[in-house]
Amino acid sequence: MVREMPGVGDPLAARFFGSAGDIRRFKNSKALVAYAGIDSPPDESGDFSSTHRHITKKGSKVFRDTGYEIMMALRAQKRTWEKVRKNPDVYDYMLRKEAEGKPPKVAKIAALNKFLRIVYARIKELYDNMALAERAKTKTKSKTRAKTKVTA
């Protein structure tokens, strides 16, 4: 999915996954977002709840910077670009945030947050499907072996 984005080549995609490590190690997408350090910390006291919070920056700086570079590369593209048309969710979200009056950096971080959640879901789905296929393959082999032993 990362390499499908316009402006993202092999070096940037490799740096993204290299700095993230194995994405399956994260419990959920919120943990991946926290690892990037783009989650907002709670700011509450009694009945007061703040609405203007900054990102925590507690995660990996390299991972956060790489994600931001990916968002910059995506933003530099036009909507008609073939690769943008294939996966318009993040691009459209970034444009929508800018149209709401958010500063460009805030819009890119919000889009990166969405992007990381999508990447996490797709990778988990991919590995879950691979695990199901492996289990089905193992069951088929064990049934074949059982039939062979019975006939022999």
Coordinates of C-alpha atoms in Angstrom, one line a residue:
M1 CA 0.0 0.0 0.0
V2 CA 2.8 2.4 0.8
R3 CA 4.6 1.9 -2.6
E4 CA 1.2 2.3 -4.4
M5 CA 1.2 6.0 -3.3
P6 CA 2.4 8.5 -5.8
G7 CA 5.8 10.0 -5.0
V8 CA 6.8 7.1 -2.7
G9 CA 9.5 5.0 -4.1
D10 CA 11.4 2.0 -2.8
P11 CA 13.8 3.9 -0.4
L12 CA 10.9 5.7 1.3
A13 CA 8.8 2.6 1.6
A14 CA 11.7 0.6 2.9
R15 CA 12.5 3.3 5.5
F16 CA 8.8 3.4 6.6
F17 CA 8.6 -0.4 7.2
G18 CA 12.2 -0.5 8.6
S19 CA 11.5 2.1 11.2
A20 CA 8.2 0.6 12.1
G21 CA 9.4 -3.0 12.4
D22 CA 6.9 -5.8 12.3
I23 CA 3.5 -4.1 12.4
R24 CA 1.9 -7.2 13.8
R25 CA 3.6 -6.6 17.1
F26 CA 1.3 -3.7 17.9
K27 CA -1.9 -4.6 19.8
N28 CA -4.1 -2.4 17.7
S29 CA -3.9 0.6 15.4
K30 CA -3.9 3.0 18.3
A31 CA -0.6 1.5 19.5
L32 CA 0.9 2.0 16.0
V33 CA -0.2 5.7 16.1
A34 CA 1.3 6.1 19.6
Y35 CA 4.5 4.5 18.4
A36 CA 4.6 7.2 15.7
G37 CA 4.1 9.8 18.4
I38 CA 1.2 11.5 16.6
D39 CA -1.5 10.7 19.2
S40 CA -2.8 13.4 21.4
P41 CA -2.4 13.1 25.2
P42 CA -5.4 13.4 27.6
D43 CA -5.7 16.8 29.0
E44 CA -8.5 16.8 31.6
S45 CA -8.9 18.1 35.0
G46 CA -12.2 17.8 36.8
D47 CA -14.9 18.9 34.4
F48 CA -12.4 20.6 32.1
S49 CA -11.5 18.9 28.9
S50 CA -9.1 20.5 26.5
T51 CA -9.8 20.5 22.7
H52 CA -6.6 22.0 21.5
R53 CA -4.0 19.4 22.1
H54 CA -0.6 18.8 20.5
I55 CA 0.9 15.5 19.4
T56 CA 2.9 13.6 22.1
K57 CA 6.1 13.1 20.1
K58 CA 6.8 10.2 22.4
G59 CA 7.3 7.7 19.7
S60 CA 9.9 7.1 17.0
K61 CA 11.1 10.3 15.4
V62 CA 12.4 8.5 12.4
F63 CA 9.0 6.7 11.9
R64 CA 7.1 10.0 12.4
D65 CA 9.4 11.9 10.0
T66 CA 9.1 9.2 7.3
G67 CA 5.3 9.2 7.6
Y68 CA 5.3 12.9 7.2
E69 CA 7.5 12.7 4.1
I70 CA 5.0 10.2 2.7
M71 CA 2.1 12.7 3.3
M72 CA 4.1 15.5 1.7
A73 CA 4.7 13.3 -1.4
L74 CA 1.0 12.4 -1.5
R75 CA -0.1 16.1 -1.1
A76 CA 2.2 17.2 -4.0
Q77 CA 0.2 15.0 -6.4
K78 CA -2.9 15.9 -8.3
R79 CA -6.2 14.1 -7.8
T80 CA -6.2 12.8 -11.4
W81 CA -3.0 10.9 -10.9
E82 CA -3.6 7.2 -11.4
K83 CA -2.2 6.1 -8.1
V84 CA -4.2 8.7 -6.1
R85 CA -7.4 7.5 -7.8
K86 CA -6.7 3.9 -6.7
N87 CA -6.5 4.9 -3.0
P88 CA -8.1 8.3 -2.6
D89 CA -9.1 7.9 1.1
V90 CA -6.0 9.5 2.7
Y91 CA -5.6 12.1 0.0
D92 CA -9.3 13.2 0.2
Y93 CA -9.1 13.3 4.0
M94 CA -6.1 15.6 3.8
L95 CA -7.8 17.9 1.4
R96 CA -11.0 18.0 3.5
K97 CA -9.0 19.0 6.6
E98 CA -7.3 21.8 4.7
A99 CA -10.7 22.9 3.4
E100 CA -11.9 23.0 7.1
G101 CA -9.2 25.6 7.7
K102 CA -6.6 23.4 9.3
P103 CA -2.9 24.4 8.8
P104 CA -1.2 22.2 6.2
K105 CA 1.0 20.5 8.8
V106 CA -2.0 19.7 11.0
A107 CA -3.8 18.3 8.0
K108 CA -0.8 16.1 7.1
I109 CA -0.5 14.7 10.6
A110 CA -4.3 14.0 10.6
A111 CA -3.9 12.2 7.3
L112 CA -0.9 10.3 8.6
N113 CA -3.0 9.1 11.5
K114 CA -5.7 7.9 9.1
F115 CA -3.0 6.3 6.9
L116 CA -1.4 4.4 9.8
R117 CA -4.8 3.0 10.8
I118 CA -5.5 1.8 7.2
V119 CA -2.0 0.3 6.9
Y120 CA -2.4 -1.5 10.2
A121 CA -5.8 -2.9 9.2
R122 CA -4.6 -4.1 5.8
I123 CA -1.5 -5.7 7.1
K124 CA -3.4 -7.5 9.9
E125 CA -6.0 -8.7 7.3
L126 CA -3.3 -9.9 5.0
Y127 CA -1.6 -11.9 7.7
D128 CA -4.9 -13.2 9.1
N129 CA -5.8 -14.5 5.6
M130 CA -2.4 -16.0 5.2
A131 CA -2.8 -17.8 8.5
L132 CA -6.3 -19.1 7.5
A133 CA -4.9 -20.4 4.2
E134 CA -2.0 -22.1 6.0
R135 CA -4.4 -23.8 8.4
A136 CA -6.6 -25.0 5.6
K137 CA -3.5 -26.3 3.8
T138 CA -2.4 -28.1 6.9
K139 CA -5.8 -29.7 7.4
T140 CA -5.8 -30.9 3.8
K141 CA -2.4 -32.4 4.2
S142 CA -3.3 -34.2 7.4
K143 CA -6.5 -35.6 5.8
T144 CA -4.5 -36.8 2.8
R145 CA -2.0 -38.5 5.2
A146 CA -4.7 -40.2 7.1
K147 CA -6.3 -41.6 4.0
T148 CA -2.9 -42.8 2.8
K149 CA -2.3 -44.6 6.1
V150 CA -5.8 -46.2 6.1
T151 CA -5.4 -47.6 2.5
A152 CA -1.8 -48.8 3.1

